[in-house]
Coordinates of C-alpha atoms in Angstrom, one line a residue:
X1 CA -29.4 3.9 13.8
X2 CA -26.7 2.9 11.4
X3 CA -24.8 -0.2 12.4
X4 CA -21.1 -0.6 11.3
X5 CA -21.5 -4.2 12.5
X6 CA -24.4 -6.0 14.3
X7 CA -23.6 -8.4 17.0
X8 CA -24.9 -11.4 15.0
X9 CA -23.3 -10.3 11.7
X10 CA -20.0 -9.4 13.5
X11 CA -19.7 -12.8 15.1
X12 CA -20.3 -14.4 11.6
X13 CA -17.6 -12.1 10.2
X14 CA -15.2 -13.2 12.9
X15 CA -15.8 -16.8 12.1
X16 CA -15.3 -16.2 8.4
X17 CA -12.0 -14.4 9.1
X18 CA -11.0 -17.5 11.2
X19 CA -9.9 -15.3 14.0
X20 CA -11.9 -17.7 16.3
X21 CA -13.9 -20.3 15.0
X22 CA -15.6 -23.4 16.7
X23 CA -19.0 -25.2 16.9
X24 CA -20.1 -23.0 19.9
X25 CA -22.6 -20.1 19.5
X26 CA -19.8 -17.7 20.5
X27 CA -16.7 -18.4 18.6
X28 CA -14.6 -15.8 20.3
X29 CA -14.2 -17.4 23.6
X30 CA -13.1 -21.1 23.1
X31 CA -9.5 -20.3 22.4
X32 CA -9.4 -22.2 19.0
X33 CA -9.3 -21.0 15.6
X34 CA -10.1 -22.4 12.1
X35 CA -6.8 -21.0 10.9
X36 CA -5.1 -23.1 13.6
X37 CA -6.6 -26.4 12.7
X38 CA -5.2 -29.0 10.4
X39 CA -7.5 -30.9 8.0
X40 CA -7.7 -33.7 10.5
X41 CA -9.2 -31.5 13.1
X42 CA -6.2 -31.4 15.5
X43 CA -5.1 -28.2 17.0
X44 CA -1.4 -27.6 16.7
X45 CA 0.6 -26.8 19.8
X46 CA 2.2 -23.5 20.5
X47 CA 5.7 -23.1 19.2
X48 CA 8.6 -22.3 21.5
X49 CA 10.1 -20.1 18.8
X50 CA 10.2 -16.4 19.4
X51 CA 8.9 -14.1 16.6
X52 CA 11.2 -11.1 16.4
X53 CA 9.7 -7.8 15.2
X54 CA 11.8 -5.0 14.2
X55 CA 11.3 -1.2 13.6
X56 CA 13.8 1.4 12.4
X57 CA 13.0 4.0 15.0
X58 CA 16.0 3.8 17.2
X59 CA 15.7 3.0 20.8
X60 CA 12.4 2.8 22.5
X61 CA 11.3 5.5 25.0
X62 CA 10.7 4.1 28.5
X63 CA 7.0 4.8 28.3
X64 CA 4.5 2.0 28.0
X65 CA 1.4 4.2 27.8
X66 CA -0.5 2.9 24.8
X67 CA -2.5 6.1 24.3
X68 CA 0.2 8.8 24.7
X69 CA 1.7 10.4 21.6
X70 CA 5.3 9.4 21.4
X71 CA 5.1 6.4 23.5
X72 CA 7.8 3.8 22.9
X73 CA 5.2 1.0 23.0
X74 CA 3.3 2.3 20.1
X75 CA 6.3 3.4 18.1
X76 CA 7.7 -0.1 18.5
X77 CA 4.3 -1.7 18.0
X78 CA 4.3 -3.9 21.2
X79 CA 1.4 -2.0 22.7
X80 CA -1.0 -3.5 20.0
X81 CA -0.3 -7.0 21.1
X82 CA -1.2 -6.1 24.7
X83 CA -4.1 -3.6 24.4
X84 CA -6.9 -4.0 21.9
X85 CA -9.3 -1.8 19.9
X86 CA -13.1 -1.8 19.9
X87 CA -13.3 -3.1 16.2
X88 CA -10.9 -4.4 13.7
X89 CA -10.6 -2.2 10.6
X90 CA -9.2 -3.5 7.4
X91 CA -7.2 -0.5 6.2
X92 CA -6.4 -2.4 2.9
X93 CA -10.1 -2.3 2.0
X94 CA -11.2 0.8 3.7
X95 CA -14.8 0.8 2.6
X96 CA -15.5 -2.7 4.1
X97 CA -17.4 -2.9 7.3
X98 CA -15.3 -3.2 10.5
X99 CA -15.1 -6.5 12.3
X100 CA -16.3 -6.7 16.0
X101 CA -13.4 -7.2 18.6
X102 CA -13.8 -5.7 22.1
X103 CA -17.1 -4.3 21.0
X104 CA -19.9 -6.5 19.4
X105 CA -21.3 -3.5 17.6
X106 CA -21.0 0.2 17.2
X107 CA -24.3 1.8 16.1
X108 CA -24.3 5.4 14.6
X109 CA -27.2 7.7 14.2
X110 CA -28.0 9.1 10.8
X111 CA -25.8 12.2 11.0
X112 CA -23.0 10.4 12.8
X113 CA -23.1 12.6 15.9
X114 CA -23.8 9.7 18.2
X115 CA -22.4 6.2 18.7
X116 CA -23.6 3.4 20.8
X117 CA -21.1 0.8 21.7
X118 CA -22.0 -2.6 23.0
X119 CA -18.9 -4.4 24.6
X120 CA -18.3 -8.1 24.0
X121 CA -19.1 -10.2 27.1
X122 CA -16.7 -12.6 28.8
X123 CA -13.5 -10.6 28.5
X124 CA -11.0 -10.2 31.2
X125 CA -8.0 -8.0 31.7
X126 CA -4.7 -9.8 32.0
X127 CA -4.9 -9.3 35.9
X128 CA -8.2 -11.3 35.9
X129 CA -10.6 -8.3 36.4
X130 CA -13.6 -8.3 34.2
X131 CA -13.6 -6.0 31.1
X132 CA -16.8 -3.9 31.2
X133 CA -18.6 -0.9 29.5
X134 CA -17.1 1.3 32.1
X135 CA -13.7 0.6 30.8
X136 CA -14.7 1.7 27.3
X137 CA -16.5 5.0 28.8
X138 CA -13.4 5.7 30.8
X139 CA -10.9 5.2 27.9
X140 CA -12.9 7.7 25.8
X141 CA -13.5 10.2 28.5
X142 CA -9.8 10.6 29.4
X143 CA -9.2 11.4 25.8
X144 CA -11.9 14.0 25.9
X145 CA -10.5 15.4 29.2
X146 CA -6.9 15.5 28.1
X147 CA -6.0 17.3 24.9
X148 CA -2.6 15.7 24.8
X149 CA -4.3 12.2 24.4
X150 CA -7.0 13.3 22.0
X151 CA -5.3 13.2 18.5
X152 CA -8.3 11.6 16.7
X153 CA -11.3 13.8 17.8
X154 CA -9.8 17.0 19.1
X155 CA -12.5 19.3 20.5
X156 CA -15.3 17.1 19.1
X157 CA -16.4 14.9 21.9
X158 CA -19.7 15.6 23.7
X159 CA -21.2 13.6 26.6
X160 CA -19.8 10.2 27.1
X161 CA -22.1 8.0 29.2
X162 CA -22.6 4.3 30.2
X163 CA -25.5 2.5 31.5
X164 CA -23.4 -0.6 32.5
X165 CA -24.5 -2.4 29.2
X166 CA -23.6 0.0 26.5
X167 CA -21.6 3.3 26.1
X168 CA -23.0 6.3 24.3
X169 CA -20.5 8.7 22.7
X170 CA -21.8 12.0 21.6
X171 CA -19.9 14.3 19.2
X172 CA -20.2 18.0 18.5
X173 CA -20.0 17.4 14.8
X174 CA -20.8 14.6 12.3
X175 CA -18.2 11.9 12.3
X176 CA -18.9 10.1 9.1
X177 CA -15.2 10.3 8.0
X178 CA -14.0 9.2 11.4
X179 CA -16.0 6.4 12.2
X180 CA -13.0 4.0 11.8
X181 CA -11.0 6.1 14.3
X182 CA -13.5 5.2 17.0
X183 CA -13.3 1.6 15.8
X184 CA -9.4 1.6 16.3
X185 CA -9.2 3.3 19.7
X186 CA -7.3 1.3 22.2
X187 CA -9.0 0.6 25.6
X188 CA -7.3 0.8 28.9
X189 CA -8.4 -0.7 32.3
X190 CA -10.2 1.8 34.4
X191 CA -9.5 0.0 37.7
X192 CA -5.8 0.6 37.1
X193 CA -5.7 4.0 35.4
X194 CA -8.3 5.9 37.4
X195 CA -5.8 6.6 40.2
X196 CA -3.1 7.8 37.7
X197 CA -2.6 10.9 35.6
X198 CA -3.3 9.3 32.2
X199 CA -1.0 11.8 30.3
X200 CA 2.1 11.0 32.3
X201 CA 1.3 7.5 33.4
X202 CA 3.9 5.2 32.0
X203 CA 1.9 2.0 32.5
X204 CA 4.8 0.0 33.3
X205 CA 2.8 -3.2 34.1
X206 CA 0.9 -2.9 30.9
X207 CA -2.4 -4.6 31.9
X208 CA -4.4 -5.3 28.9
X209 CA -7.0 -7.5 27.2
X210 CA -4.6 -8.7 24.4
X211 CA -3.0 -12.1 23.5
X212 CA 0.4 -11.2 25.0
X213 CA 1.8 -9.7 28.3
X214 CA 4.9 -7.7 28.9
X215 CA 7.8 -9.9 30.0
X216 CA 10.8 -7.5 30.0
X217 CA 11.9 -4.1 28.7
X218 CA 15.0 -2.4 27.6
X219 CA 15.2 0.5 25.2
X220 CA 16.9 -1.8 22.8
X221 CA 14.7 -4.9 23.1
X222 CA 11.3 -5.7 24.4
X223 CA 10.1 -9.2 25.2
X224 CA 6.3 -10.4 25.5
X225 CA 4.9 -13.6 26.5
X226 CA 1.6 -15.3 25.6
X227 CA -1.5 -14.4 27.7
X228 CA -2.7 -17.8 28.6
X229 CA -6.0 -16.3 29.8
X230 CA -6.7 -14.4 26.6
X231 CA -10.4 -14.3 25.8
X232 CA -9.9 -15.0 22.1
X233 CA -7.9 -17.7 20.3
X234 CA -4.9 -18.7 22.4
X235 CA -1.7 -17.4 20.6
X236 CA 0.4 -20.1 19.0
X237 CA 3.5 -17.8 18.8
X238 CA 5.7 -18.9 21.7
X239 CA 7.0 -15.3 22.4
X240 CA 7.5 -11.9 20.8
X241 CA 10.5 -9.8 20.9
X242 CA 10.6 -6.2 19.5
X243 CA 14.1 -5.1 18.6
X244 CA 15.2 -1.5 18.0
X245 CA 17.2 -0.6 14.9
X246 CA 18.6 2.8 14.3
X247 CA 17.7 3.2 10.7
X248 CA 16.2 1.4 7.5
X249 CA 19.7 -0.1 6.7
X250 CA 19.9 -1.8 10.1
X251 CA 16.5 -3.3 9.9
X252 CA 16.9 -4.3 6.2
X253 CA 20.0 -6.3 7.2
X254 CA 18.2 -7.9 10.1
X255 CA 15.3 -9.0 7.8
X256 CA 17.5 -10.3 5.1
X257 CA 19.6 -12.4 7.6
X258 CA 16.4 -13.7 9.4
X259 CA 17.4 -12.0 12.7
X260 CA 14.0 -10.2 12.3
X261 CA 11.1 -11.9 10.9
X262 CA 8.4 -9.1 10.8
X263 CA 8.6 -5.5 10.3
X264 CA 8.2 -2.6 7.8
X265 CA 10.8 -0.6 6.2
X266 CA 11.5 0.7 2.7
X267 CA 13.9 -1.6 1.0
X268 CA 15.3 -0.4 -2.3
X269 CA 15.4 -3.2 -5.0
X270 CA 13.5 -5.4 -2.4
X271 CA 13.1 -8.3 -4.9
X272 CA 16.9 -8.7 -5.0
X273 CA 18.0 -7.2 -1.7
X274 CA 15.3 -9.0 0.4
X275 CA 13.2 -11.7 -1.3
X276 CA 16.0 -13.3 -3.3
X277 CA 18.0 -14.2 0.0
X278 CA 15.3 -16.9 0.9
X279 CA 12.5 -16.9 -1.9
X280 CA 10.7 -19.8 0.0
X281 CA 10.2 -17.8 3.2
X282 CA 10.8 -14.1 2.6
X283 CA 7.7 -12.0 1.6
X284 CA 6.9 -8.4 1.0
X285 CA 3.2 -7.5 0.8
X286 CA 1.6 -4.0 0.1
X287 CA -2.0 -3.0 0.3
X288 CA -4.2 -0.1 -1.0
X289 CA -6.1 2.5 0.7
X290 CA -6.1 6.3 0.7
X291 CA -2.8 7.1 2.3
X292 CA -0.3 9.3 0.4
X293 CA 3.0 11.0 0.9
X294 CA 2.9 14.7 0.5
X295 CA 5.5 17.3 0.0
X296 CA 4.2 19.8 2.6
X297 CA 5.1 23.4 1.5
X298 CA 5.5 26.2 4.0
X299 CA 2.6 28.4 2.6
X300 CA 3.6 31.3 4.8
X301 CA 7.3 31.8 3.7
X302 CA 9.1 32.4 0.5
X303 CA 9.1 30.9 -2.1
X304 CA 6.1 28.9 -1.2
X305 CA 3.8 31.7 0.0
X306 CA 3.4 32.5 -3.8
X307 CA 0.8 30.2 -5.5
X308 CA 2.5 30.7 -8.9
X309 CA 5.7 29.2 -7.7
X310 CA 3.8 26.2 -6.0
X311 CA 2.0 25.7 -9.3
X312 CA 5.2 25.7 -11.3
X313 CA 7.0 23.3 -9.0
X314 CA 4.0 20.9 -9.3
X315 CA 4.4 21.0 -13.0
X316 CA 8.1 20.0 -12.9
X317 CA 8.0 17.2 -10.3
X318 CA 8.7 13.9 -12.2
X319 CA 6.4 11.6 -10.2
X320 CA 7.0 8.6 -12.5
X321 CA 10.7 8.9 -12.0
X322 CA 10.2 9.3 -8.2
X323 CA 8.0 6.1 -8.1
X324 CA 10.4 4.2 -10.1
X325 CA 13.7 5.4 -8.9
X326 CA 13.1 6.5 -5.2
X327 CA 10.3 4.2 -4.7
X328 CA 11.5 1.1 -6.6
X329 CA 7.9 0.7 -7.7
X330 CA 6.8 0.0 -4.2
X331 CA 5.0 3.3 -3.8
X332 CA 2.7 3.8 -6.8
X333 CA 2.8 7.0 -8.9
X334 CA 0.1 9.5 -8.3
X335 CA -1.5 10.5 -11.7
X336 CA -4.7 12.4 -11.0
X337 CA -4.4 16.1 -10.6
X338 CA -6.6 15.8 -7.5
X339 CA -4.0 13.8 -5.7
X340 CA -6.2 10.8 -5.1
X341 CA -4.5 7.3 -5.3
X342 CA -6.1 5.1 -7.8
X343 CA -8.1 2.9 -8.0
X344 CA -9.1 3.6 -4.4
X345 CA -10.0 7.2 -5.2
X346 CA -11.7 6.7 -8.7
X347 CA -15.2 7.1 -7.4
X348 CA -14.4 10.3 -5.5
X349 CA -12.8 12.3 -8.3
X350 CA -15.1 15.2 -9.1
X351 CA -16.4 15.6 -12.6
X352 CA -14.4 18.7 -13.3
X353 CA -11.2 16.7 -13.0
X354 CA -12.0 13.3 -14.2
X355 CA -9.4 12.0 -16.7
X356 CA -7.0 15.0 -15.9
X357 CA -3.5 13.8 -15.1
X358 CA -0.3 15.2 -13.8
X359 CA 2.6 15.6 -16.3
X360 CA 6.0 17.1 -16.5
X361 CA 5.8 20.4 -18.3
X362 CA 8.9 22.6 -17.8
X363 CA 8.0 25.1 -20.5
X364 CA 4.5 25.5 -19.2
X365 CA 5.8 26.0 -15.7
X366 CA 8.2 28.8 -16.8
X367 CA 5.3 30.4 -18.5
X368 CA 3.3 30.4 -15.2
X369 CA 6.3 32.0 -13.6
X370 CA 6.7 34.6 -16.2
X371 CA 3.0 35.6 -16.1
X372 CA 3.4 36.1 -12.4
X373 CA 6.4 38.5 -12.7
X374 CA 9.4 36.2 -12.4
X375 CA 12.5 36.7 -14.4
X376 CA 15.9 34.9 -14.7
X377 CA 19.4 36.1 -14.2
X378 CA 21.3 33.8 -16.3
X379 CA 19.9 30.5 -15.3
X380 CA 18.9 31.6 -11.8
X381 CA 15.2 32.3 -11.2
X382 CA 14.4 35.6 -9.7
X383 CA 11.1 36.3 -7.9
X384 CA 9.0 39.5 -8.4
X385 CA 10.9 41.2 -5.4
X386 CA 14.1 40.7 -7.1
X387 CA 15.2 37.8 -4.9
X388 CA 16.9 34.8 -6.3
X389 CA 14.6 31.7 -5.5
X390 CA 16.1 29.1 -3.1
X391 CA 14.6 26.7 -0.7
X392 CA 15.6 23.6 1.4
X393 CA 14.0 20.1 1.3
X394 CA 14.3 18.4 4.6
X395 CA 13.6 14.9 6.0
X396 CA 15.3 12.5 8.5
X397 CA 18.5 10.7 8.0
X398 CA 18.3 7.2 6.8
X399 CA 14.8 7.6 5.3
X400 CA 16.2 6.6 1.9
X401 CA 13.0 6.6 -0.2
X402 CA 12.2 10.2 1.1
X403 CA 15.6 11.6 0.6
X404 CA 15.9 10.1 -2.9
X405 CA 12.6 11.6 -3.7
X406 CA 13.8 14.9 -2.4
X407 CA 16.7 14.7 -4.8
X408 CA 14.6 14.2 -7.9
X409 CA 12.2 17.2 -6.7
X410 CA 15.5 19.3 -6.4
X411 CA 16.3 18.4 -10.0
X412 CA 12.9 19.6 -11.1
X413 CA 13.3 22.9 -9.2
X414 CA 16.7 23.3 -10.9
X415 CA 15.0 23.1 -14.2
X416 CA 13.1 26.3 -13.3
X417 CA 16.3 27.9 -12.1
X418 CA 15.5 27.6 -8.4
X419 CA 18.3 26.6 -6.1
X420 CA 16.9 23.6 -4.1
X421 CA 19.1 21.7 -1.5
X422 CA 18.4 18.5 0.4
X423 CA 19.0 18.4 4.1
X424 CA 19.0 15.2 6.1
X425 CA 18.4 15.9 9.8
X426 CA 18.2 13.8 13.0
X427 CA 14.9 11.9 13.2
X428 CA 13.8 13.2 16.7
X429 CA 14.6 16.7 15.6
X430 CA 12.4 16.4 12.4
X431 CA 9.6 15.0 14.5
X432 CA 9.7 17.5 17.4
X433 CA 11.1 20.7 16.1
X434 CA 10.8 20.8 12.3
X435 CA 7.7 19.3 10.7
X436 CA 5.1 20.0 13.6
X437 CA 6.4 23.5 14.4
X438 CA 6.6 24.7 10.7
X439 CA 10.2 25.3 10.7
X440 CA 10.9 24.1 7.2
X441 CA 10.5 25.2 3.6
X442 CA 9.4 21.8 2.1
X443 CA 9.2 18.3 3.7
X444 CA 7.7 15.0 2.9
X445 CA 5.2 13.5 5.4
X446 CA 2.5 10.8 5.2
X447 CA -1.2 11.4 5.5
X448 CA -3.8 9.2 7.5
X449 CA -5.7 6.6 5.4
X450 CA -9.3 6.4 6.3
X451 CA -12.4 5.1 4.5
X452 CA -12.8 8.2 2.4
X453 CA -10.4 10.9 0.9
X454 CA -11.4 13.2 3.7
X455 CA -8.3 12.5 5.7
X456 CA -6.0 13.1 2.9
X457 CA -7.3 16.5 2.1
X458 CA -7.9 17.4 5.7
X459 CA -4.3 16.6 6.7
X460 CA -3.0 18.9 4.0
X461 CA -5.6 21.7 4.0
X462 CA -7.9 22.0 6.9
X463 CA -8.1 25.3 8.6
X464 CA -9.4 23.4 11.7
X465 CA -5.9 22.1 12.2
X466 CA -4.2 25.4 11.6
X467 CA -1.9 26.7 14.4
X468 CA 0.6 29.5 14.1
X469 CA 4.3 28.7 13.3
X470 CA 6.1 27.7 16.4
X471 CA 3.1 25.9 17.8
X472 CA 3.0 22.1 17.4
X473 CA 0.6 21.1 14.7
X474 CA -1.0 17.7 14.3
X475 CA -1.8 18.3 10.6
X476 CA -1.7 21.1 8.1
X477 CA 2.0 21.3 8.6
X478 CA 2.2 23.8 5.7
X479 CA -0.2 26.3 7.4
X480 CA -2.6 26.6 4.4
X481 CA -5.7 28.4 5.4
X482 CA -8.8 28.9 3.3
X483 CA -12.2 29.4 4.9
X484 CA -14.1 28.0 1.9
X485 CA -12.0 24.8 2.0
X486 CA -12.4 24.5 5.9
X487 CA -16.2 24.8 5.6
X488 CA -16.3 22.2 2.8
X489 CA -14.2 19.7 4.8
X490 CA -16.6 20.2 7.6
X491 CA -19.6 19.8 5.3
X492 CA -18.2 16.6 3.8
X493 CA -17.6 15.3 7.4
X494 CA -21.2 16.0 8.7
X495 CA -23.1 15.4 5.4
X496 CA -25.8 12.9 5.6
X497 CA -26.1 12.1 1.8
X498 CA -23.5 11.0 -0.8
X499 CA -24.6 14.0 -2.9
X500 CA -23.9 16.4 -0.1
X501 CA -20.5 14.9 0.6
X502 CA -19.6 14.9 -3.2
X503 CA -20.6 18.6 -3.5
X504 CA -18.4 19.5 -0.6
X505 CA -15.6 17.3 -2.0
X506 CA -15.7 19.2 -5.3
X507 CA -14.9 22.4 -3.7
X508 CA -12.0 21.0 -1.8
X509 CA -10.6 19.4 -5.0
X510 CA -10.8 22.7 -6.9
X511 CA -8.8 24.5 -4.3
X512 CA -6.4 21.6 -4.1
X513 CA -5.7 21.8 -7.8
X514 CA -5.8 25.6 -8.1
X515 CA -3.9 26.6 -4.9
X516 CA -1.5 23.7 -4.7
X517 CA -1.1 23.9 -1.0
X518 CA 1.1 20.8 -1.0
X519 CA 2.4 18.2 -3.7
X520 CA 1.0 14.7 -3.4
X521 CA 4.0 12.6 -4.6
X522 CA 3.0 8.9 -4.4
X523 CA 0.4 6.7 -2.8
X524 CA 1.4 5.0 0.4
X525 CA 0.0 1.6 0.6
X526 CA 0.6 -0.5 3.8
X527 CA 3.9 -2.3 3.3
X528 CA 5.4 -5.1 5.5
X529 CA 8.1 -7.7 5.2
X530 CA 7.9 -11.0 6.9
X531 CA 9.4 -14.5 7.1
X532 CA 7.3 -17.7 7.1
X533 CA 10.3 -19.8 8.2
X534 CA 8.6 -20.0 11.8
X535 CA 5.1 -18.9 11.4
X536 CA 2.6 -18.7 8.6
X537 CA -0.8 -16.8 8.4
X538 CA 0.5 -13.3 7.7
X539 CA -1.7 -11.0 5.4
X540 CA -0.8 -11.6 1.8
X541 CA -1.6 -10.4 -1.7
X542 CA -3.9 -13.4 -2.0
X543 CA -5.4 -13.0 1.5
X544 CA -5.3 -9.1 2.3
X545 CA -7.4 -9.5 5.5
X546 CA -5.6 -6.8 7.4
X547 CA -3.0 -4.0 7.2
X548 CA 0.1 -6.2 7.3
X549 CA 2.2 -3.9 9.5
X550 CA 2.9 -4.8 13.3
X551 CA 2.4 -1.3 14.4
X552 CA -1.4 -1.0 14.7
X553 CA -4.5 -2.5 16.3
X554 CA -4.6 -5.1 13.6
X555 CA -1.6 -6.9 15.3
X556 CA -4.0 -8.7 17.6
X557 CA -5.9 -10.1 14.6
X558 CA -2.8 -11.1 12.8
X559 CA -1.2 -12.7 15.9
X560 CA -4.5 -14.8 16.2
X561 CA -4.0 -16.2 12.8
X562 CA -0.3 -17.2 12.9
X563 CA 0.5 -20.9 12.9
X564 CA 3.8 -22.6 13.6
X565 CA 5.3 -23.4 10.2
X566 CA 6.3 -26.9 11.3
X567 CA 2.8 -27.8 12.4

């Protein structure tokens, strides 16, 4: 069996991370932390100051279900302070082992078709009931039984069993690339949920294992209070409030005035707009990983059903300008023709494409089009059917970095003679009717990170995620389909050796470069803003111990490390 973290090594890792450290054998349960002790050995008292978290997603949906897609509690992020994951995954350093949390260990067999989970002892739900292996088994089983809840392993769960001490999860295919997804699954209490429909249950009471409990909810503001019976280090943050902002500009204003102290939003010219307002306390941090932003192209409709036009557009997109102008240098430029962010992806670039970089080549792009039968009517590009080439670039209103990037992409298209327009739409419409249903020409969207490039390519190209237009897609929004690519992605996922996986990846990269199913625009490191006026201990460039954003399972870890500034 392969262990992502053994019980002994895991506890040591937790102590080293200072999420809970004491002189006891089990540092998880005494409620103190090395991060919360001053040099004299005194433990600081909890502050009465409320930490305000902001997100630019509009009002929260009245749904506290932490595992239902579209839940207000996960969109705002407060679910992650109440419910916890099996392990802690540092998405900033995706190849590092996970740190035990609700589970002491997760052991995988050699082909990653079976995982054995050992829960941590001594944990209680916030209503006082013991946390057990049955809670883990139940939380995974309801995902298997309800397709709407199973976004991480659709159609891939086998038998899920528990002997009371451990949980054994079988999979129908190898999960080497998805091991971290199992680590990050939020666990819910069986004794509360088993009498409910887990898909429609709104979980208004929010009984979790985490460091905070729900105090009050409105669509505009959600308040949490410390869980004094928390099994881990007792939180020193006196309270949490999650405020709703309708767009990037609203949250940026709140962060720059100090009305919000933690969030993540794209801030143009962040050095002057944000940090300069209080250089001592205001911080922005960004981490690495494999996440990217992709211009998804509708491979089924003109003009993007023609690989020649997709290639030509790829050759005129000025990614350096997009990174500098639309991204203000926050989102690093993608240079490799494979679309992989660097340096995270350096070891995964196949030999065929090592050293090959993207560049702007308008003349070369026009030659590609000419060879494919395109002509020009004056300055207007005409396709082989005699139609003038036009398309629409669509993203939500207020997403300034995306919309500015689309404007630069449209300029590149204009250099070819194509008529490209930018359309800013209502966010809910984009999420629920445009991007997932395939009702677009081209649109920017992010990809998952993960510990390998598999997620990046699978999210763009995987036939296993293909659904017909009009049906909601989880990924492969551009409806690209290539059986060889689908097989290669499956082979990478189930491979048992690095050589097997790299051989499969070479096939995927070759088609990515030659077919251009979508355009990777820039890398998407995890970015967050925070103020240390009231609390310190957030992830930083010097100590990147976690994804710094409040909207993920890492929130429980970060909250365990925050210390009142005046202590």
